[in-house]
Short mmCIF file of C-alpha atoms in Angstrom, two decimals:
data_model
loop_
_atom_site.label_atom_id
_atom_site.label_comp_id
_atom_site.label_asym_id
_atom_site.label_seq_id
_atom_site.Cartn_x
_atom_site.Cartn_y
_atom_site.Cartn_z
CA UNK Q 27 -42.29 39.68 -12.49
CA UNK Q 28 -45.65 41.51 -11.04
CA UNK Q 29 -48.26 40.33 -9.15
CA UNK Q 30 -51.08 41.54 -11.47
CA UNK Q 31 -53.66 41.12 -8.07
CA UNK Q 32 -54.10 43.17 -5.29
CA UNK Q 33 -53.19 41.39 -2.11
CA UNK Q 34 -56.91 41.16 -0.58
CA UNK Q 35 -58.45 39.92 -3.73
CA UNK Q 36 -55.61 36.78 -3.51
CA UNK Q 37 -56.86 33.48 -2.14
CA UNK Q 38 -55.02 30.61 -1.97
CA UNK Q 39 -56.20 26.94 -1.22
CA UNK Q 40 -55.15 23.24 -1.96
CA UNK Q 41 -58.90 22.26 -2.54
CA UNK Q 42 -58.42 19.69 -5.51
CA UNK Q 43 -57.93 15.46 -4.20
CA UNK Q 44 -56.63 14.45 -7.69
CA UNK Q 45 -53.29 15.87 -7.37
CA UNK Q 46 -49.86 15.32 -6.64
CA UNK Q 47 -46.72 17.20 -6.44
CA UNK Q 48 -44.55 14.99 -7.42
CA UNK Q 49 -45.72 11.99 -10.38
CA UNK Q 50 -42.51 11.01 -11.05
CA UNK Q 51 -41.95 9.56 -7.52
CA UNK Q 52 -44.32 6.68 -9.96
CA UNK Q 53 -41.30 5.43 -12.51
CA UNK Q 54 -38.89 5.96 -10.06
CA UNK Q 55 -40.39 3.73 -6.80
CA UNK Q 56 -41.21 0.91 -9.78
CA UNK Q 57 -37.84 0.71 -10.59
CA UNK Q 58 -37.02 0.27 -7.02
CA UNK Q 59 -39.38 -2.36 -6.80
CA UNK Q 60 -38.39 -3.95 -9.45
CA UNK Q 61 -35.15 -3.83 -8.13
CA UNK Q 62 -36.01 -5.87 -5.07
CA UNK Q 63 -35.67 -3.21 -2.51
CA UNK Q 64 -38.53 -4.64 -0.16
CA UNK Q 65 -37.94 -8.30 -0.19
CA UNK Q 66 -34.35 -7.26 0.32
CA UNK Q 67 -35.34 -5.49 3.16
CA UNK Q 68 -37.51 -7.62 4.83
CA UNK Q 69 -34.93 -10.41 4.50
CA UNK Q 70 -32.43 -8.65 5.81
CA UNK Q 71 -33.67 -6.52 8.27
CA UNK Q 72 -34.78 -6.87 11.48
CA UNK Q 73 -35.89 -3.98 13.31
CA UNK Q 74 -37.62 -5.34 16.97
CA UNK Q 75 -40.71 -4.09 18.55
CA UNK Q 76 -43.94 -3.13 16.22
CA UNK Q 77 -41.65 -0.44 15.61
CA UNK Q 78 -39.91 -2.35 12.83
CA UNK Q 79 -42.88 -3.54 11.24
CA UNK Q 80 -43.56 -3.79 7.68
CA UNK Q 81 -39.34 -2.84 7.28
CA UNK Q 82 -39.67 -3.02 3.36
CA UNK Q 83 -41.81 -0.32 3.06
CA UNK Q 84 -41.15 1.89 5.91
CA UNK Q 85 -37.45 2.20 4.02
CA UNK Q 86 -38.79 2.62 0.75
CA UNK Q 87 -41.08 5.30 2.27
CA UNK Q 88 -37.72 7.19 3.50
CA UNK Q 89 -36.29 6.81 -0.27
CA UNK Q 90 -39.15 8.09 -1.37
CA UNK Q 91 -39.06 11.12 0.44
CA UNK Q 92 -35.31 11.58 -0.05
CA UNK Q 93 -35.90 10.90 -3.93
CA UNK Q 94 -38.79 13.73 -3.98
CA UNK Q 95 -36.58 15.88 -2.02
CA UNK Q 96 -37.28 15.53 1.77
CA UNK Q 97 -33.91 16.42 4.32
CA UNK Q 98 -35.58 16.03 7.49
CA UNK Q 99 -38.18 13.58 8.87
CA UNK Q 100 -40.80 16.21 9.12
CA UNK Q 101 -40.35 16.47 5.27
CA UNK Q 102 -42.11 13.06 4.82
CA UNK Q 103 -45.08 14.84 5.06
CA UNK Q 104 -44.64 15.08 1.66
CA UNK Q 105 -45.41 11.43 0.91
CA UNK Q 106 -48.85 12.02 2.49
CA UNK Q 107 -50.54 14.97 0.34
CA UNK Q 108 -53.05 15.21 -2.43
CA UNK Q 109 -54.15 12.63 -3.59
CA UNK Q 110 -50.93 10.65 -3.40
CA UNK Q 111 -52.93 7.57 -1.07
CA UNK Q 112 -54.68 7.17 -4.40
CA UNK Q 113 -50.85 6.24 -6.17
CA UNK Q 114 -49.44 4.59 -3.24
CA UNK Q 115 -50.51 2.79 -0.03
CA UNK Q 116 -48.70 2.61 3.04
CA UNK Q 117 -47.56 6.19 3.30
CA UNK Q 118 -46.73 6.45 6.90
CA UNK Q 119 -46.87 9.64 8.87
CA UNK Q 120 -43.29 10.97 9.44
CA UNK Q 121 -43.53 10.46 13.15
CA UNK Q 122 -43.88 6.64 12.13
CA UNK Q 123 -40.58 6.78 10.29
CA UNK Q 124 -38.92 8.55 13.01
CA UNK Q 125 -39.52 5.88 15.40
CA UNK Q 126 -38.79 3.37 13.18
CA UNK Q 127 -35.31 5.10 12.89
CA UNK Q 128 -34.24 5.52 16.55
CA UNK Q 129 -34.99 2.08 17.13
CA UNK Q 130 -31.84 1.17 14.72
CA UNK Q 131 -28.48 0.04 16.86
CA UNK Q 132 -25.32 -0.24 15.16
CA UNK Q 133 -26.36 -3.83 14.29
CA UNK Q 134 -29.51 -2.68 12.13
CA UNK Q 135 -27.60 -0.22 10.73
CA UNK Q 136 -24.96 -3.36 9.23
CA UNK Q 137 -28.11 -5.06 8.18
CA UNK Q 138 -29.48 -2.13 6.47
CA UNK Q 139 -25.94 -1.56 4.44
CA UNK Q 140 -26.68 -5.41 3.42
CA UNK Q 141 -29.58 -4.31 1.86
CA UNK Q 142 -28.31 -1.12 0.08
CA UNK Q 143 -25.25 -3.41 -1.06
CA UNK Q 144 -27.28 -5.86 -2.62
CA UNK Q 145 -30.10 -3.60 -3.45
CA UNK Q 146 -27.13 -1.71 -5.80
CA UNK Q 147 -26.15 -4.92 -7.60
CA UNK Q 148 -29.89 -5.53 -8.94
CA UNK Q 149 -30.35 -1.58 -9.58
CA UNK Q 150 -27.33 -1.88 -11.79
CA UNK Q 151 -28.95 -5.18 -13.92
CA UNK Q 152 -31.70 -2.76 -14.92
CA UNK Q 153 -29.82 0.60 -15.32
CA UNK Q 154 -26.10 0.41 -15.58
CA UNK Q 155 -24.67 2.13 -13.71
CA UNK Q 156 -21.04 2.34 -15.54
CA UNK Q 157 -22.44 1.97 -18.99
CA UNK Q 158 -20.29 -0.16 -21.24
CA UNK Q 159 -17.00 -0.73 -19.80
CA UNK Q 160 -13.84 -1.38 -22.57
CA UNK Q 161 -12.07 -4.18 -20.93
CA UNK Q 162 -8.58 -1.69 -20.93
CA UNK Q 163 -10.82 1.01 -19.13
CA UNK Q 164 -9.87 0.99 -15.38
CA UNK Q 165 -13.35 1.63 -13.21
CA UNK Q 166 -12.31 4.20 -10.39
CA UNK Q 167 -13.68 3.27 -6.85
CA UNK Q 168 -12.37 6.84 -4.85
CA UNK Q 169 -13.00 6.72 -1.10
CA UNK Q 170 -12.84 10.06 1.03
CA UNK Q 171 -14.85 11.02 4.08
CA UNK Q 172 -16.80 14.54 4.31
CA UNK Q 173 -17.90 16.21 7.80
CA UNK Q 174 -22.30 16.71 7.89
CA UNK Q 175 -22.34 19.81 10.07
CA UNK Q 176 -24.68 19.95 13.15
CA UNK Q 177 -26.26 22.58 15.45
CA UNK Q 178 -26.61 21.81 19.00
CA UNK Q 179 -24.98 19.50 21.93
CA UNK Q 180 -27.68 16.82 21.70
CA UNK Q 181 -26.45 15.33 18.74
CA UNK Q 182 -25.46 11.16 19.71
CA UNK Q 183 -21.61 11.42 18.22
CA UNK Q 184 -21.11 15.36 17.44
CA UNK Q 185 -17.60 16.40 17.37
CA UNK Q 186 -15.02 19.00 16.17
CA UNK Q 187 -13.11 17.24 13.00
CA UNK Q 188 -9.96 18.24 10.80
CA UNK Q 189 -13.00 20.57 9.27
CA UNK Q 190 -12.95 22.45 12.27
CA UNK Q 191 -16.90 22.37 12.56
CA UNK Q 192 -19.10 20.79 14.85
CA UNK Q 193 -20.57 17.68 13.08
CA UNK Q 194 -20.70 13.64 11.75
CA UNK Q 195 -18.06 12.17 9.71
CA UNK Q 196 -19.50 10.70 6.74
CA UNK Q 197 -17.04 7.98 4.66
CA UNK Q 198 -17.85 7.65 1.18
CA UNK Q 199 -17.06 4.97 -1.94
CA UNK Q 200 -17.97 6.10 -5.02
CA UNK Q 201 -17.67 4.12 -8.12
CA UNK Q 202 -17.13 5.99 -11.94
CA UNK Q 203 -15.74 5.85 -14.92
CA UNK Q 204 -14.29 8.13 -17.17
CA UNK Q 205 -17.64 8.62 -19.11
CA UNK Q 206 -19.63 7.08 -15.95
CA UNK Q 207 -20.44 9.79 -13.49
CA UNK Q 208 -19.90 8.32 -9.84
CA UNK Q 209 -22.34 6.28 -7.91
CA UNK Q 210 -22.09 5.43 -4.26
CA UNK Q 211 -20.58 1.95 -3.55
CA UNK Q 212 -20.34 2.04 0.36
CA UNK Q 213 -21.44 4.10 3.38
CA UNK Q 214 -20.50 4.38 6.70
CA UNK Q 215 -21.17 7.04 9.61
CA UNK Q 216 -18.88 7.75 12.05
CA UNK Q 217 -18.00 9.94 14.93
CA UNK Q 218 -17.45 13.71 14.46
CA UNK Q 219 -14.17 13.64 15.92
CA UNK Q 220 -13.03 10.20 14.29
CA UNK Q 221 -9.55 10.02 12.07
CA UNK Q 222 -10.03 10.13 8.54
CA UNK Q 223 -8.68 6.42 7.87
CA UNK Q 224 -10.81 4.86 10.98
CA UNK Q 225 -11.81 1.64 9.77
CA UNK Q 226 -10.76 2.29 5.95
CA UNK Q 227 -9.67 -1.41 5.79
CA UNK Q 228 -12.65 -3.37 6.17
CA UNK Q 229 -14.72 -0.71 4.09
CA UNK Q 230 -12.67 -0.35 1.60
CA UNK Q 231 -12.75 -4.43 1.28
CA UNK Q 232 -16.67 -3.71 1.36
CA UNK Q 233 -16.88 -1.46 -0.83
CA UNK Q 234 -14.47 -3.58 -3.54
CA UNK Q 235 -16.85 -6.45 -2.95
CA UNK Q 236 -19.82 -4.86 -4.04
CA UNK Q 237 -18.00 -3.02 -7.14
CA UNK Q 238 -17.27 -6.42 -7.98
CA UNK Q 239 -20.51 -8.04 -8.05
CA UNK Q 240 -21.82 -4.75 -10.30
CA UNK Q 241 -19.14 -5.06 -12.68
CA UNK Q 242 -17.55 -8.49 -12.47
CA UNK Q 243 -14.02 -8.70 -14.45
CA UNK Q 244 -13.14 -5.06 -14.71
CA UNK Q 245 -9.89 -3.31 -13.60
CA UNK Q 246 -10.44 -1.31 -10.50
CA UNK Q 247 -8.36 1.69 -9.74
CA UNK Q 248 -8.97 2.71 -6.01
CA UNK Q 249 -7.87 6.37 -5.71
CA UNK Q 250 -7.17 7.63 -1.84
CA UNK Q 251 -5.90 10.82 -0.51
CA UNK Q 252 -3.24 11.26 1.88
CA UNK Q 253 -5.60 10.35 5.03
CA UNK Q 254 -5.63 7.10 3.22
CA UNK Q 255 -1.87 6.33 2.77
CA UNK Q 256 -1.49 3.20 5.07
CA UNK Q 257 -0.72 -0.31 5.31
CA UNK Q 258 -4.49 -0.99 6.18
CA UNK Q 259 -6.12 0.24 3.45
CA UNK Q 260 -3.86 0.08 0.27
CA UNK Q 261 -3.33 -3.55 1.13
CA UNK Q 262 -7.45 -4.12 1.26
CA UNK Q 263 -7.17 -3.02 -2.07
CA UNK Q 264 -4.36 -5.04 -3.39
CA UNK Q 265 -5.58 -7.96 -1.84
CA UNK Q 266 -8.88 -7.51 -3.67
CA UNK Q 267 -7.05 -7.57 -6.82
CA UNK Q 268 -7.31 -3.56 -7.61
CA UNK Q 269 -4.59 -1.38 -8.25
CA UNK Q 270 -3.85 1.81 -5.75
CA UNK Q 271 -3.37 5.76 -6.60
CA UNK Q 272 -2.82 7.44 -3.19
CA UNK Q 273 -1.44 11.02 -2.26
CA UNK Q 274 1.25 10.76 0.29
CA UNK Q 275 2.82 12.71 2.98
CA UNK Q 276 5.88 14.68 2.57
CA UNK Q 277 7.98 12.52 4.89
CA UNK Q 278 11.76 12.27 4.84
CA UNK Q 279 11.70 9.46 2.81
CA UNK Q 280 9.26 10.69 -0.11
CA UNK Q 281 11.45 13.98 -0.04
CA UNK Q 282 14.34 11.95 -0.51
CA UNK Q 283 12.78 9.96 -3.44
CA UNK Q 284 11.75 13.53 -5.13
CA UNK Q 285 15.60 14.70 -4.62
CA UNK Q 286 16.85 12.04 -6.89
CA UNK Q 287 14.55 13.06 -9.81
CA UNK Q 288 17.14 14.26 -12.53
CA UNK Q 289 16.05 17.71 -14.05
CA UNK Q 290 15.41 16.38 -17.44
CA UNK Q 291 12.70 14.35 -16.54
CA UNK Q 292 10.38 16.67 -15.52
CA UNK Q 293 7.46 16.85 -18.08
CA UNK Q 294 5.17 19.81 -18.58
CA UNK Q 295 1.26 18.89 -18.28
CA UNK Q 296 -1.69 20.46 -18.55
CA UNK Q 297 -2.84 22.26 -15.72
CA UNK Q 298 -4.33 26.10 -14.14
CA UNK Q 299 -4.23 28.69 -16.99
CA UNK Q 300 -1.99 26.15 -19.11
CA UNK Q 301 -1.92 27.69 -22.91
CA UNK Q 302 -1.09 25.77 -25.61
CA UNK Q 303 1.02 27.52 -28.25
CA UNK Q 304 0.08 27.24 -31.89
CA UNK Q 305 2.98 28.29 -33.80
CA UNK Q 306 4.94 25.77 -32.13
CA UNK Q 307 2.68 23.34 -30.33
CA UNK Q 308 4.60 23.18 -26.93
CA UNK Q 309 2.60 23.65 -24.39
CA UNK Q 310 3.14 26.17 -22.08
CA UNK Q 311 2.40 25.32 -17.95
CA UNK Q 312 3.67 26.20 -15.14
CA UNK Q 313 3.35 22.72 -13.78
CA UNK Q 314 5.48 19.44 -14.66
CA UNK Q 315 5.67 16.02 -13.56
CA UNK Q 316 8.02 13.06 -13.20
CA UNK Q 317 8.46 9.80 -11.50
CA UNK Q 318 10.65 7.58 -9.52
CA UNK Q 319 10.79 4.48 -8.20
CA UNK Q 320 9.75 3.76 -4.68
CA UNK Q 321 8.54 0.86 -2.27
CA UNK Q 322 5.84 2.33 0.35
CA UNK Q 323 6.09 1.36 4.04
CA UNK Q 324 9.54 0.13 4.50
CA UNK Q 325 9.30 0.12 8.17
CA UNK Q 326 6.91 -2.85 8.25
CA UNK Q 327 8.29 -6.92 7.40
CA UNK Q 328 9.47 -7.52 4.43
CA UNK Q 329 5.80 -9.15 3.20
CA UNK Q 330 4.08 -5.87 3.26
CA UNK Q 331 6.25 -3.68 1.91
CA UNK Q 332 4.64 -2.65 -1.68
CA UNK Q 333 6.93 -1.61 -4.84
CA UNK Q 334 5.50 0.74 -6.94
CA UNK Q 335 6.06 4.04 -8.31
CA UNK Q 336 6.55 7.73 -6.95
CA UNK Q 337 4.61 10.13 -9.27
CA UNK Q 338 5.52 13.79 -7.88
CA UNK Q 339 3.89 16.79 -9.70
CA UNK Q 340 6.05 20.23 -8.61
CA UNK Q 341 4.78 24.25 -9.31
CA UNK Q 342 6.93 27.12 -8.81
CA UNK Q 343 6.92 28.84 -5.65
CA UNK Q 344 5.98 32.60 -6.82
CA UNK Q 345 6.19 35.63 -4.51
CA UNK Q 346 3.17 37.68 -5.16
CA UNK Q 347 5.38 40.26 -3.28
CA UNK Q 348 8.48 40.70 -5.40
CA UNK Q 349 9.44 44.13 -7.07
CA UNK Q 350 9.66 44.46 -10.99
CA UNK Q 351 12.82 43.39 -11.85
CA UNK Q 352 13.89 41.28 -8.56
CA UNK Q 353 13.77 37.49 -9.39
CA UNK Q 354 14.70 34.82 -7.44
CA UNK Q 355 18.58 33.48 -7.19
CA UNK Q 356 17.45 30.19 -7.68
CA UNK Q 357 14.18 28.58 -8.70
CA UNK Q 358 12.00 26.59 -5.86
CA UNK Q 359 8.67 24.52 -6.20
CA UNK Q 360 5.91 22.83 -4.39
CA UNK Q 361 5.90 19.14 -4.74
CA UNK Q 362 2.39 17.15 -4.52
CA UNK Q 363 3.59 13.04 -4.83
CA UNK Q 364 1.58 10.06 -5.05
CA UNK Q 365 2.10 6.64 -4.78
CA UNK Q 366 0.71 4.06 -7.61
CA UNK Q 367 1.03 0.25 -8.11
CA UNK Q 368 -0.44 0.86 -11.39
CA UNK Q 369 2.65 -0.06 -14.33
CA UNK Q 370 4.05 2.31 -16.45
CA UNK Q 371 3.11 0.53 -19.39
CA UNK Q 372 -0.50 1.08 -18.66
CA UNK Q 373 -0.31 4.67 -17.35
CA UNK Q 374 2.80 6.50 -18.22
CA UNK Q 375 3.35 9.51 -16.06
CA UNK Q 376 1.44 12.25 -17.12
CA UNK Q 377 -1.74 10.16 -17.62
CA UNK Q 378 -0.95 8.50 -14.11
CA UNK Q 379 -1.40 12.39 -12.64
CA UNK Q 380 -4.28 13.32 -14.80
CA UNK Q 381 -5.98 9.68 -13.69
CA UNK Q 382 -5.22 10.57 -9.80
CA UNK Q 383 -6.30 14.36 -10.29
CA UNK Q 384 -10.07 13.42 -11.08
CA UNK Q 385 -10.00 11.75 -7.53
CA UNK Q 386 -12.26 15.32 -6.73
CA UNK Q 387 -15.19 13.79 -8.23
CA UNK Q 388 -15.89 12.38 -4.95
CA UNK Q 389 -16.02 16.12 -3.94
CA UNK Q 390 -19.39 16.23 -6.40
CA UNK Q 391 -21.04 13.36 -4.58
CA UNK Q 392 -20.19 15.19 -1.17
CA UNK Q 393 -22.15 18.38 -2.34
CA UNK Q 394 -25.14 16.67 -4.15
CA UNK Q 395 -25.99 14.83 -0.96
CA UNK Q 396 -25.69 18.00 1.13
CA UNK Q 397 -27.75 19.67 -1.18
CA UNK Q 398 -30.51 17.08 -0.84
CA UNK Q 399 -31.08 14.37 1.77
CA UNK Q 400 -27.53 15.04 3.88
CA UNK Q 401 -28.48 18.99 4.15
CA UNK Q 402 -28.55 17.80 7.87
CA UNK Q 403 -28.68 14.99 9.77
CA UNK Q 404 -32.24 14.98 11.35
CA UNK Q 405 -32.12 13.17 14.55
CA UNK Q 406 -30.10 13.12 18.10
CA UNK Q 407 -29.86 9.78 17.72
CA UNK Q 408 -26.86 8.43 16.54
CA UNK Q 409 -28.13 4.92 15.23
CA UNK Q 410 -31.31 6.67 13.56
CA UNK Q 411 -28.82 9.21 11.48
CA UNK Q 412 -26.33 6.07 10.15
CA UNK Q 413 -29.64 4.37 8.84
CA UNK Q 414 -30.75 7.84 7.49
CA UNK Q 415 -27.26 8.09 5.65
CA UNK Q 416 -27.45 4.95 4.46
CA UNK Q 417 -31.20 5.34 3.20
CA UNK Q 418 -29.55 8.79 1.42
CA UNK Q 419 -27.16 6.49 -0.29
CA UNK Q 420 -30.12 4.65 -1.99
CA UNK Q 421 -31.78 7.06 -3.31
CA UNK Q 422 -29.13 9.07 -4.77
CA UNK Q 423 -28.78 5.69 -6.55
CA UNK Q 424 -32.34 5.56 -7.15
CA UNK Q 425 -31.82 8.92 -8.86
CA UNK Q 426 -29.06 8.47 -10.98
CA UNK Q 427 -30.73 5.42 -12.72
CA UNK Q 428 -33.57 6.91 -13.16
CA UNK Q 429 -31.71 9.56 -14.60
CA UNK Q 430 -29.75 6.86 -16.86
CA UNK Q 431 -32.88 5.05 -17.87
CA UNK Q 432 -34.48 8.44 -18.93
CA UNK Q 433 -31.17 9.25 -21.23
CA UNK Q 434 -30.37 12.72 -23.09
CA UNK Q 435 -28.56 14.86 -20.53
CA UNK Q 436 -30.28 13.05 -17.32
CA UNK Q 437 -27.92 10.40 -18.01
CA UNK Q 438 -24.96 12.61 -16.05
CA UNK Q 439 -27.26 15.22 -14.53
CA UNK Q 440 -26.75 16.30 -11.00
CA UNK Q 441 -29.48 14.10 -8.92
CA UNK Q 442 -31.01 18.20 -7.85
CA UNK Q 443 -31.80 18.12 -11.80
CA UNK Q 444 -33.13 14.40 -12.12
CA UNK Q 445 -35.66 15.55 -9.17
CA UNK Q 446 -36.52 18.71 -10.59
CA UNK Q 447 -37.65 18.35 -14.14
CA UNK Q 448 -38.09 14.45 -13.77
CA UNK Q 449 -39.41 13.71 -10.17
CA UNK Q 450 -41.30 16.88 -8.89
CA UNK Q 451 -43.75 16.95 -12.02
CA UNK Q 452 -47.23 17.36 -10.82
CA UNK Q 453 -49.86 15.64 -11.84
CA UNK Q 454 -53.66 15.09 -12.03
CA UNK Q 455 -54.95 11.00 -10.86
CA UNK Q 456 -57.52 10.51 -13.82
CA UNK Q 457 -59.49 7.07 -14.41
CA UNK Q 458 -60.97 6.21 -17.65
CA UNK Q 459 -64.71 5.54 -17.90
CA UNK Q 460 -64.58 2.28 -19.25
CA UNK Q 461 -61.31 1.44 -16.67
CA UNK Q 462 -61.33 0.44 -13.11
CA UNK Q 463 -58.26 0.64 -10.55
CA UNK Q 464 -56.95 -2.70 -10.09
CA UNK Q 465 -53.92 -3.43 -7.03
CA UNK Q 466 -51.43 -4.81 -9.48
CA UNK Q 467 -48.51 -3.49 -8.72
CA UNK Q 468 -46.62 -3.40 -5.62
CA UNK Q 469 -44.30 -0.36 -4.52
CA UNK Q 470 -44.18 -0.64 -1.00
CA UNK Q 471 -45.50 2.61 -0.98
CA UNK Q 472 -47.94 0.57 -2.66
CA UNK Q 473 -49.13 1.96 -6.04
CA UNK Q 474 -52.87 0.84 -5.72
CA UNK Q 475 -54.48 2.53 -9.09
CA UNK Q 476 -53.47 1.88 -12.55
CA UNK Q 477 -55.36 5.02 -13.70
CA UNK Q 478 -52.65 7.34 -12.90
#
């Protein structure tokens, strides 16, 4: 591409009051409306000082943003441009919302995940989330916790996790299907520093209860990975009625469990660079998988010990380094095992593994926040970053119905996608001659014209 003007004769201005950047915010922040997002928040929310004024819209102002593509508070600037005042009222300066942030304490910050939680269930009566679910389908809640990396000492929290960076831990529930890409079902922020399975209990009991008020009578499968394999939070889970899929460590008594696995029945799956051959239709893998029985956490009572099974997927161990000709004397493997309560009957073996395998989509959720609203956190304080990861939380919600509602390939589109071609449209406010704006509608922003 060529500039076809010479640079002095180029003159650029934003001279037009009609305009916006980004029309789609429109749809979108009526859907969150109608969703109850602001009488949510101002009943649950309690913010002190004139601070936490007007608490319904100063959090739909920050999903907003993070819906239209802000990462920082300074990026709520974008709310304020063009002729946006003449779509929606109420659009506070970013320095607004950045008070109203650091005045969040922990408390606020349990108040606010109220809000999203409930806020979730009424977002999925207008755009489900999960589609239809077949009453044999299992829906997947997978919990894992990602590090938010951050620059600087004055960061309320900062630490050096198993990532090795400097940063916030970030736990994550996602909910999915296996047609339903995920949505997020619970939130929490934690210290940089803080163990993977801090407090998985209680949110993992969270996070069930909320799944179960979106989908009511479904099987859950919660998938964990090894971080996760402990009394705490596998027995949230079974107490909530859902069935458990967790990686677990290779300790003396899982290797023992693998060594009484008769050779014969090891099956092979399909896995990296698997080939299926046609002539015969075997299928040829270098990976294979088998089970065993096995009862998790015999060193606790009696009462919590939990029977199950031992699924154990095993690869050769190659050497890269051999010489043509110079094989090994005997054949050795890496094992990967996890433990399910799930029965046999429902999910034999190799659909067990395949089942606990797409446990990574989490891993998509991770990057699609990072690449939007969790690209950094954007304050020192501690208490104003939780409420800005739970705010994140909504709107990638708010995105992926909108993207639902809108159908085609939006319906499993990465939220960057939703916002591009669906969000950040612009747009030119025109009124008709014969039409007057009338304050009709209430989106907290406030649309306040029907002309646009």
């Amino acid at each position: 591409m060529q500039v076809s003007h010479n640079p002095s004769a180029v003159s650029v201005s934003f001279d037009e009051p009609n305009l916006v950047s980004t029309a789609g915010l429109l749809p979108a922040m009526v859907l969150a409306r109608d969703s109850g997002l602001h009488e949510l928040t101002d009943q649950w929310l309690s913010v002190p000082t004139d601070k936490g004024a007007n608490p319904g819209l100063k959090i739909a102002s920050l999903v907003a943003g993070m819906v239209a593509g802000a990462d920082s508070i300074d990026d709520m600037a974008l709310l304020r441009h063009g002729a946006m005042k003449k779509v929606f009222t109420a659009c506070y300066a970013p320095s607004t919302l950045g008070s109203f942030l650091r005045s969040f304490t922990f408390g606020h910050v349990r108040q606010l995940d109220a809000v999203a939680s409930r806020f979730l269930v009424s977002l999925n009566r207008k755009a489900p989330l999960l589609g239809d679910v077949a009453a044999d389908d299992y829906v997947y809640l997978d919990v894992d916790d990602t590090i938010i990396e951050v620059h600087g000492y004055q960061k309320q929290g900062s630490g050096y996790g198993y990532s090795g960076v400097r940063g916030l831990n970030a736990l994550l529930a996602t909910a999915s299907t296996k047609d339903a890409v995920p949505f997020i079902a619970a939130q929490r922020l934690r210290k940089g520093a803080a163990n993977s399975a801090r407090g998985a209990k209680k949110f993992v009991t969270e996070a069930l209860g909320t799944l179960t008020r979106c989908q009511p009578g479904s099987k859950v499968l919660c998938r964990f990975d090894s971080a996760y394999y402990g009394h705490g939070p596998v027995s949230a889970a079974l107490k909530a009625g859902a069935q458990v899929s967790v990686t677990v460590r290779m300790d003396p008594a899982v290797k023992r469990a693998i060594a009484t696995i008769p050779e014969d029945a090891w099956e092979t799956i399909h896995y990296t660079d698997a080939i299926l051959e046609e002539s015969t239709g075997v299928l040829v893998s270098s990976a294979e998988v088998a089970e065993t029985g096995f009862t998790a956490f015999t060193s606790r009572k009696k009462a919590e010990r939990v029977p199950g099974r031992l699924v154990v997927r095993r690869i050769p161990e190659l050497n890269p380094k051999k010489a043509a000709g110079q094989g090994t004397l005997f054949d050795s493997h890496r094992f990967h095992a996890f433990f399910t309560t799930v029965d046999h009957g429902v999910l034999d073996t190799v659909a067990a593994d395949k089942a606990h395998r797409q446990h990574a989509v989490i891993e998509q959720v991770n990057a699609d926040l990072k690449d939007s609203a969790l690209a950094h956190m954007p304050s020192g304080h501690f208490g104003a970053n939780s409420a800005w990861l739970v705010a994140a939380a909504i709107a990638y919600n708010l995105t992926r119905a909108t993207g639902i509602l809108a159908g085609g390939t939006f319906a499993k589109a990465r939220s960057a996608t939703v916002r591009r071609k669906l969000i950040q449209v612009p747009a030119r406010i025109a009124r008709s001659a014969r039409k007057t704006g009338s304050p009709d509608v209430s989106v907290g922003p406030v649309i306040s014209c029907t002309g646009a």
